[in-house]
Coordinates of C-alpha atoms and ligand atoms in Angstrom, one line a residue:
M1 CA 12.9 -3.7 22.7
M2 CA 14.7 -6.3 20.6
S3 CA 16.3 -8.9 22.7
E4 CA 20.0 -8.0 23.2
F5 CA 19.5 -4.6 21.7
L6 CA 22.6 -2.3 21.6
P7 CA 22.7 1.2 20.1
T8 CA 26.1 0.6 18.5
L9 CA 27.2 0.5 14.8
E10 CA 28.8 -2.9 15.6
F11 CA 25.3 -4.3 16.5
A12 CA 23.8 -2.9 13.3
K13 CA 26.5 -4.7 11.3
Q14 CA 25.8 -7.9 13.1
L15 CA 22.1 -7.7 12.2
D16 CA 23.1 -7.2 8.6
E17 CA 25.3 -10.2 8.6
K18 CA 22.5 -12.4 9.9
D19 CA 20.0 -11.0 7.4
T20 CA 18.8 -13.7 5.0
L21 CA 17.3 -11.1 2.6
S22 CA 20.4 -9.0 2.3
R23 CA 21.2 -10.3 -1.2
F24 CA 18.1 -8.5 -2.7
R25 CA 19.6 -5.1 -1.8
E26 CA 22.1 -5.2 -4.7
E27 CA 19.2 -5.7 -7.1
F28 CA 18.0 -2.2 -6.5
Y29 CA 19.2 1.1 -7.8
L30 CA 20.3 2.8 -4.6
K31 CA 21.8 6.2 -5.0
P32 CA 25.3 6.4 -3.4
G33 CA 25.4 8.7 -0.5
T34 CA 21.7 8.7 0.2
I35 CA 19.5 6.6 2.5
Y36 CA 16.1 6.0 1.0
M37 CA 13.4 5.8 3.7
D38 CA 10.4 6.5 1.5
G39 CA 9.6 3.1 0.0
N40 CA 6.1 3.4 1.4
S41 CA 5.3 6.3 -1.0
L42 CA 7.3 5.2 -4.0
G43 CA 9.4 2.0 -4.0
L44 CA 12.7 2.1 -5.8
L45 CA 13.6 0.7 -9.2
S46 CA 15.1 -2.8 -9.3
K47 CA 17.1 -4.2 -12.1
R48 CA 14.5 -6.9 -12.7
A49 CA 11.7 -4.3 -13.0
E50 CA 13.8 -2.4 -15.5
K51 CA 14.5 -5.5 -17.4
T52 CA 10.8 -6.5 -17.9
L53 CA 10.0 -2.9 -18.9
L54 CA 12.8 -2.9 -21.5
E55 CA 11.7 -6.3 -22.8
T56 CA 8.2 -5.0 -23.3
L57 CA 9.5 -2.0 -25.2
E58 CA 11.5 -4.5 -27.3
D59 CA 8.4 -6.5 -28.0
W60 CA 6.7 -3.3 -29.3
K61 CA 9.7 -2.6 -31.5
Q62 CA 9.8 -6.2 -32.8
Y63 CA 6.1 -7.1 -33.1
G64 CA 4.1 -3.9 -33.4
I65 CA 0.4 -4.8 -33.1
D66 CA 1.3 -8.5 -32.7
G67 CA 2.8 -7.8 -29.3
W68 CA -0.7 -8.3 -28.0
T69 CA -0.3 -12.0 -28.4
Q70 CA 3.4 -12.5 -29.1
G71 CA 6.7 -11.7 -27.6
K72 CA 8.1 -12.2 -24.2
H73 CA 5.2 -10.8 -22.2
P74 CA 2.0 -10.8 -24.5
W75 CA 0.1 -7.7 -23.6
F76 CA -3.4 -9.2 -24.0
Y77 CA -2.8 -11.4 -20.9
M78 CA -0.5 -9.2 -18.9
S79 CA -3.2 -8.0 -16.4
E80 CA -4.4 -11.5 -15.7
E81 CA -0.8 -12.9 -15.4
L82 CA 0.1 -10.2 -12.9
G83 CA -3.1 -10.8 -11.0
K84 CA -1.9 -14.4 -10.6
K85 CA 1.4 -13.3 -9.3
L86 CA -0.1 -10.9 -6.8
A87 CA -2.7 -13.3 -5.5
P88 CA -0.5 -15.0 -3.0
L89 CA 0.6 -11.7 -1.5
V90 CA -3.1 -10.9 -0.5
G91 CA -4.2 -14.5 0.2
A92 CA -6.5 -14.8 -2.8
S93 CA -7.0 -17.4 -5.5
E94 CA -5.6 -16.5 -8.9
E95 CA -8.9 -15.5 -10.5
E96 CA -9.8 -13.1 -7.6
V97 CA -7.1 -10.5 -8.4
I98 CA -6.6 -8.4 -11.5
V99 CA -4.0 -5.6 -12.1
T100 CA -5.9 -2.7 -13.5
G101 CA -6.8 1.0 -13.0
S102 CA -5.5 2.9 -10.1
T103 CA -6.4 2.9 -6.4
T104 CA -9.0 5.7 -6.7
V105 CA -10.4 4.4 -10.0
N106 CA -10.7 0.9 -8.6
L107 CA -12.5 2.2 -5.5
H108 CA -15.0 4.0 -7.8
Q109 CA -15.4 0.8 -9.8
L110 CA -16.0 -1.4 -6.6
V111 CA -18.3 1.1 -4.9
S112 CA -20.3 1.5 -8.1
T113 CA -20.7 -2.3 -8.0
F114 CA -21.2 -3.1 -4.4
Y115 CA -23.0 0.0 -3.0
K116 CA -26.7 -0.7 -3.4
P117 CA -28.7 1.7 -1.1
E118 CA -32.0 0.2 -0.2
G119 CA -34.7 1.1 2.3
K120 CA -33.1 2.5 5.3
R121 CA -29.7 0.9 4.5
T122 CA -28.2 3.8 2.6
K123 CA -25.0 4.8 4.4
I124 CA -21.4 4.2 3.7
L125 CA -19.1 3.7 6.7
A126 CA -15.5 5.0 6.5
D127 CA -13.1 6.7 9.1
E128 CA -11.8 10.1 9.7
L129 CA -8.2 9.1 9.3
N130 CA -8.6 7.7 5.8
F131 CA -6.6 9.0 2.8
P132 CA -8.4 12.0 1.2
S133 CA -8.7 10.5 -2.2
D134 CA -10.8 7.6 -0.8
I135 CA -13.1 10.0 1.0
Y136 CA -13.5 12.1 -2.2
A137 CA -14.4 9.0 -4.2
L138 CA -17.0 7.9 -1.6
Q139 CA -18.5 11.4 -1.4
S140 CA -18.9 11.5 -5.2
Q141 CA -20.4 8.0 -5.3
L142 CA -23.1 9.1 -2.8
R143 CA -23.8 12.2 -4.9
L144 CA -24.3 10.0 -8.0
H145 CA -27.1 8.3 -6.1
G146 CA -28.6 11.7 -5.2
L147 CA -27.5 11.4 -1.6
D148 CA -25.9 14.0 0.6
P149 CA -22.4 12.9 1.7
D150 CA -22.7 15.0 4.9
T151 CA -25.5 12.8 6.1
H152 CA -24.6 9.5 4.3
L153 CA -20.9 9.2 4.7
I154 CA -20.1 8.2 8.3
R155 CA -16.5 8.8 9.3
V156 CA -15.8 7.0 12.5
K157 CA -13.7 9.1 14.8
S158 CA -10.3 8.3 16.2
R159 CA -9.9 8.6 20.0
D160 CA -6.4 10.1 19.8
G161 CA -5.9 11.3 16.2
R162 CA -3.5 8.4 15.5
Y163 CA -5.4 5.1 15.8
L164 CA -8.8 3.6 15.2
D165 CA -10.4 1.3 17.7
E166 CA -12.1 -1.7 16.0
E167 CA -14.7 -1.6 18.7
D168 CA -15.8 1.9 17.6
L169 CA -15.9 0.8 14.0
I170 CA -18.1 -2.2 14.9
Q171 CA -20.4 -0.1 17.0
A172 CA -20.9 2.2 14.0
M173 CA -22.0 -0.8 11.8
T174 CA -25.7 -0.1 12.2
D175 CA -28.6 -1.3 10.1
E176 CA -28.4 2.0 8.2
V177 CA -25.0 1.0 6.8
A178 CA -24.9 -0.6 3.3
L179 CA -21.1 -0.6 2.7
V180 CA -17.9 -0.3 4.8
V181 CA -14.6 0.9 3.2
L182 CA -11.6 1.0 5.5
P183 CA -7.8 0.9 5.2
T184 CA -5.8 -2.2 5.9
I185 CA -3.0 -0.1 7.4
L186 CA -3.5 3.6 8.3
Y187 CA -1.3 5.8 6.1
R188 CA 0.0 8.0 8.9
S189 CA 0.4 5.9 12.1
G190 CA 0.9 2.6 10.3
Q191 CA -1.7 0.9 12.4
I192 CA -3.0 -2.4 11.0
L193 CA -6.7 -2.9 11.4
D194 CA -8.0 -6.3 12.4
M195 CA -9.5 -7.2 9.0
K196 CA -10.7 -10.6 10.0
R197 CA -12.6 -9.3 13.0
L198 CA -14.1 -6.3 11.0
T199 CA -15.2 -8.5 8.2
E200 CA -16.9 -11.0 10.5
A201 CA -18.7 -8.1 12.3
A202 CA -19.8 -6.5 9.0
H203 CA -21.2 -9.7 7.6
K204 CA -23.0 -10.5 10.9
K205 CA -24.9 -7.3 10.2
G206 CA -25.4 -8.0 6.5
I207 CA -23.0 -5.3 5.4
I208 CA -20.5 -5.6 2.5
I209 CA -16.9 -4.7 3.4
G210 CA -13.9 -3.7 1.3
F211 CA -10.3 -2.6 2.2
D212 CA -7.8 -0.2 0.8
A213 CA -4.6 -2.1 0.9
C214 CA -2.2 0.6 -0.4
H215 CA 0.1 0.4 2.6
S216 CA -0.1 -3.3 3.2
A217 CA 0.3 -4.8 -0.3
G218 CA 3.9 -6.0 -0.3
S219 CA 4.6 -5.2 3.4
I220 CA 2.4 -7.7 5.3
P221 CA 0.7 -11.0 4.4
H222 CA -3.1 -11.0 4.0
Y223 CA -5.8 -13.7 3.9
F224 CA -8.6 -12.0 2.0
S225 CA -10.2 -15.2 0.8
E226 CA -10.0 -17.0 4.1
W227 CA -11.3 -13.9 5.9
D228 CA -14.1 -13.7 3.4
V229 CA -13.4 -10.0 2.6
D230 CA -15.8 -8.8 -0.2
F231 CA -13.3 -6.7 -2.1
A232 CA -10.0 -4.8 -1.9
F233 CA -8.0 -2.4 -4.0
W234 CA -4.4 -1.0 -3.8
C235 CA -1.6 0.6 -5.7
N236 CA 1.5 -1.2 -6.9
Y237 CA 4.0 1.7 -6.7
K238 CA 4.5 1.8 -2.9
H239 CA 5.9 -1.4 -1.2
L240 CA 5.6 -3.3 -4.5
N241 CA 8.1 -1.2 -6.4
G242 CA 6.1 -1.1 -9.7
G243 CA 7.2 2.4 -10.6
P244 CA 5.7 5.9 -10.7
G245 CA 2.1 5.6 -11.8
A246 CA 2.2 1.8 -11.9
V247 CA -1.2 0.2 -12.7
G248 CA -3.1 -0.6 -9.5
A249 CA -4.9 -3.8 -8.5
L250 CA -8.2 -5.1 -7.1
F251 CA -9.5 -8.2 -5.4
V252 CA -13.1 -9.4 -5.7
N253 CA -14.2 -12.4 -3.6
R254 CA -15.2 -15.2 -6.0
K255 CA -18.7 -15.4 -4.5
H256 CA -19.3 -12.0 -6.2
F257 CA -18.2 -13.1 -9.7
N258 CA -21.9 -13.1 -10.7
Q259 CA -22.1 -9.4 -10.0
L260 CA -22.1 -7.2 -13.0
P261 CA -19.4 -4.5 -12.5
G262 CA -20.8 -1.0 -11.9
M263 CA -18.6 0.3 -14.8
T264 CA -18.3 -2.0 -17.7
G265 CA -15.9 -1.9 -20.6
W266 CA -14.6 -4.3 -23.3
F267 CA -11.5 -5.3 -21.4
G268 CA -13.8 -6.8 -18.7
S269 CA -15.0 -9.3 -21.3
N270 CA -14.6 -13.0 -21.3
K271 CA -11.3 -13.0 -23.3
E272 CA -12.6 -15.5 -25.9
K273 CA -15.6 -13.3 -26.6
Q274 CA -13.9 -9.8 -26.5
F275 CA -13.1 -9.7 -30.2
D276 CA -16.5 -10.9 -31.3
M277 CA -17.3 -7.2 -31.0
E278 CA -20.9 -7.9 -30.0
H279 CA -23.0 -5.2 -28.3
T280 CA -23.9 -7.6 -25.5
F281 CA -21.3 -7.6 -22.7
T282 CA -20.1 -11.1 -21.7
P283 CA -18.1 -10.6 -18.5
A284 CA -15.1 -12.7 -17.6
N285 CA -15.8 -15.1 -14.8
S286 CA -13.1 -13.6 -12.6
A287 CA -11.9 -10.3 -11.1
G288 CA -10.9 -9.6 -14.7
A289 CA -14.5 -8.5 -15.4
F290 CA -13.8 -5.4 -13.4
Q291 CA -11.3 -4.1 -16.0
I292 CA -12.6 -1.3 -18.2
G293 CA -10.4 -0.3 -21.1
T294 CA -7.1 -1.1 -22.7
P295 CA -4.4 -1.8 -20.1
H296 CA -1.5 0.6 -19.7
V297 CA 1.0 -1.9 -20.8
L298 CA 4.2 0.1 -20.1
S299 CA 3.0 0.8 -16.6
L300 CA 2.4 -2.9 -16.0
A301 CA 5.7 -4.2 -17.3
P302 CA 8.0 -3.3 -14.4
L303 CA 5.7 -5.2 -12.0
I304 CA 6.5 -8.5 -13.7
G305 CA 10.2 -8.3 -12.6
S306 CA 9.4 -6.7 -9.3
L307 CA 6.9 -9.4 -8.2
D308 CA 9.4 -12.2 -9.0
M309 CA 11.5 -10.9 -6.2
F310 CA 8.6 -11.0 -3.8
H311 CA 8.1 -14.6 -4.7
E312 CA 11.7 -15.5 -4.2
A313 CA 11.9 -13.7 -0.9
G314 CA 8.5 -14.8 0.3
I315 CA 6.0 -12.4 2.0
E316 CA 6.4 -14.1 5.4
R317 CA 10.2 -13.5 5.4
I318 CA 9.7 -9.9 4.2
R319 CA 7.3 -9.3 7.0
E320 CA 9.6 -10.8 9.6
K321 CA 12.5 -8.6 8.5
S322 CA 10.2 -5.5 8.2
L323 CA 9.1 -6.0 11.8
K324 CA 12.7 -6.3 13.0
L325 CA 13.7 -3.2 11.1
T326 CA 10.9 -1.1 12.5
Q327 CA 11.5 -2.4 16.0
Y328 CA 15.2 -1.6 15.7
L329 CA 14.4 1.9 14.4
M330 CA 12.0 2.5 17.4
D331 CA 14.6 1.2 19.9
L332 CA 17.2 3.5 18.5
I333 CA 14.9 6.5 18.5
E334 CA 14.0 5.8 22.2
T335 CA 17.6 5.5 23.3
E336 CA 19.4 8.0 21.0
L337 CA 16.8 10.8 20.7
A338 CA 15.3 10.8 24.2
G339 CA 14.4 14.3 25.4
M340 CA 14.5 15.8 21.9
G341 CA 10.7 16.3 21.5
F342 CA 10.0 13.2 19.4
H343 CA 7.0 11.0 19.9
I344 CA 6.6 7.6 18.2
G345 CA 3.1 7.6 16.8
S346 CA 3.0 3.9 15.6
P347 CA 1.9 0.8 17.4
R348 CA 4.5 -1.1 19.4
E349 CA 2.6 -4.4 19.2
E350 CA 3.8 -6.5 16.2
E351 CA 0.3 -7.6 15.1
R352 CA -0.8 -3.9 14.9
R353 CA 2.3 -2.4 13.3
G354 CA 2.6 -2.0 9.5
G355 CA 5.7 -1.3 7.4
H356 CA 6.6 2.2 8.5
V357 CA 7.2 4.3 11.6
S358 CA 5.5 7.6 12.2
L359 CA 7.8 10.0 14.1
E360 CA 6.0 13.0 15.4
H361 CA 7.7 16.3 16.2
E362 CA 6.4 19.9 16.2
E363 CA 9.3 20.9 13.9
A364 CA 8.7 17.9 11.6
A365 CA 8.6 19.9 8.3
R366 CA 12.0 21.5 9.0
I367 CA 13.6 18.3 10.3
C368 CA 12.6 16.6 7.0
K369 CA 14.3 19.3 5.0
S370 CA 17.4 18.8 7.2
L371 CA 17.3 15.1 6.7
K372 CA 17.2 15.6 2.9
E373 CA 20.2 17.9 3.1
N374 CA 22.0 15.1 5.0
G375 CA 21.2 12.6 2.3
V376 CA 18.2 10.9 4.0
I377 CA 14.9 10.7 2.1
P378 CA 12.0 10.6 4.5
D379 CA 8.5 11.7 3.9
F380 CA 6.5 14.4 5.6
R381 CA 2.8 14.3 6.4
A382 CA 1.4 17.6 7.7
P383 CA 1.3 18.9 10.3
N384 CA 3.9 17.0 12.3
I385 CA 4.8 13.6 11.0
I386 CA 8.1 12.2 9.7
R387 CA 7.3 8.9 8.1
L388 CA 10.3 6.5 8.0
A389 CA 10.0 3.3 6.0
P390 CA 12.9 0.8 6.3
V391 CA 12.1 -1.6 3.5
A392 CA 12.9 -5.3 3.9
L393 CA 14.2 -5.9 0.3
Y394 CA 16.6 -2.9 0.2
T395 CA 17.2 -1.2 3.6
S396 CA 20.1 -2.3 5.7
Y397 CA 20.2 -2.2 9.5
Q398 CA 23.3 -0.1 9.2
E399 CA 21.3 2.5 7.3
V400 CA 18.6 2.6 10.0
W401 CA 21.4 3.2 12.5
E402 CA 22.8 6.0 10.4
V403 CA 19.5 7.7 10.0
V404 CA 19.1 7.9 13.7
Q405 CA 22.6 9.2 14.1
I406 CA 21.9 11.9 11.5
L407 CA 18.7 12.8 13.3
K408 CA 20.6 13.2 16.5
T409 CA 23.1 15.5 14.9
I410 CA 20.4 17.6 13.3
M411 CA 18.7 18.0 16.7
T412 CA 21.8 18.7 18.8
E413 CA 23.2 21.2 16.3
K414 CA 19.7 22.6 15.6
Q415 CA 20.4 22.3 11.9
Y416 CA 16.7 22.4 11.1
E417 CA 16.4 26.1 12.2
K418 CA 17.7 27.4 8.9
F419 CA 14.6 26.0 7.1
K420 CA 11.0 27.2 7.1
N421 CA 8.6 24.9 9.0
E422 CA 6.2 24.4 6.1
R423 CA 5.6 21.7 3.5
E424 CA 6.7 21.5 -0.1
V425 CA 4.2 21.2 -3.0
V426 CA 4.7 17.5 -3.1
A427 CA 5.3 16.2 0.4
Ligands
PLP1 C1 -1.3 6.0 -2.0 C2 -2.7 5.9 -1.6 C3 -3.7 6.2 -2.5 C4 -3.4 6.8 -3.9 O1 -4.4 6.6 -4.8 P1 -4.1 6.7 -6.4 O2 -5.3 6.5 -7.0 O3 -3.0 5.6 -6.7 O4 -3.5 8.1 -6.6 C5 -5.1 6.1 -2.1 N1 -5.4 5.6 -0.9 C6 -4.4 5.3 0.0 C7 -4.7 4.8 1.4 C8 -3.0 5.5 -0.3 O5 -2.1 5.2 0.6

């Protein structure tokens, strides 16, 4: 519980008054009459992201082809410039981060670079709770090496279906494992894995380790360089508010800059050499080498404005508020929704809890539909999870309070019973 917690509207308003990040809220397009709790799936549009997108369109209008090197945000350098802006959010140096590809494509790129089966070291270690796309990518990478994913992809089991135990992951790092790929934060329960400890353990056994940071980029600080993580990849449309289909990002530890990327293309070139048009590839001496083709400029542009806000707010302050919001939400759920069949499936300990709360209920699908009818946007993860993400830059404590009051009404009036308990096509 928060110290001095009270379940009253008055208390929520006091928390908002003391909130040092509250000014960012007015920079976002919030729909009147709705409470957005899905920023961990798709972050909202901000005025600054809109501005940098429109400026980029204007550059296209004004400069045509010359927009590559002229205008407000020259396209030729955009991916690198954005990498520099992202680097502090993941604890990396500027050259170690590049904005390119998408989560799944970047995972393919990194596995094709760092997975080198040799002798009896041929297996890839993942976990059974990982996001399906990551698993599909790992399976296909094994097949490309002529290996059977059923025997070569180890998926470490969860003891309770919600969390992973670092001890179990470390136990599974045997001398048959060539590569470990794990999430930073589990997408359902919101558990943070101890990346420092896992990286140390993997390296002790001579294994390369990489992380999927989709749910942690923009929600918690990272120290990838300091922890000596080998690589990481993530999307920029969740907590980082880069827009639907925003270009993703990757981190490569500088000690690996000498590695030739598994999949090479001309945008991975040393920028001075790229337009020499030689048939010998000269890679950039940075994470930029892992780019493949022409950047999706219009899906990069909103990130420029969005990341400025992260810099002004500071990831430490964002994390501090995010923890307070999720704690407050859990406190309210426990006091206001007791005995209504809910279970909080997220860690209580701050160092293990990410940016969202997983609320389990056997009627979750129908309750989500009721929430939407009442103007609350949650997200549903089959079979029984309501994910609620109060976002530090735009969610108020009063909104968190209102969401729980709405949930209480839905349950006491059994409003959910008029819906079918099944998911929509996009959930
Ligand atoms: C959102 C998410 C993805 C999505 O991958 P895309 O290639 O951007 O579609 C992958 N992995 C995790 C863990 C995610 O949360």
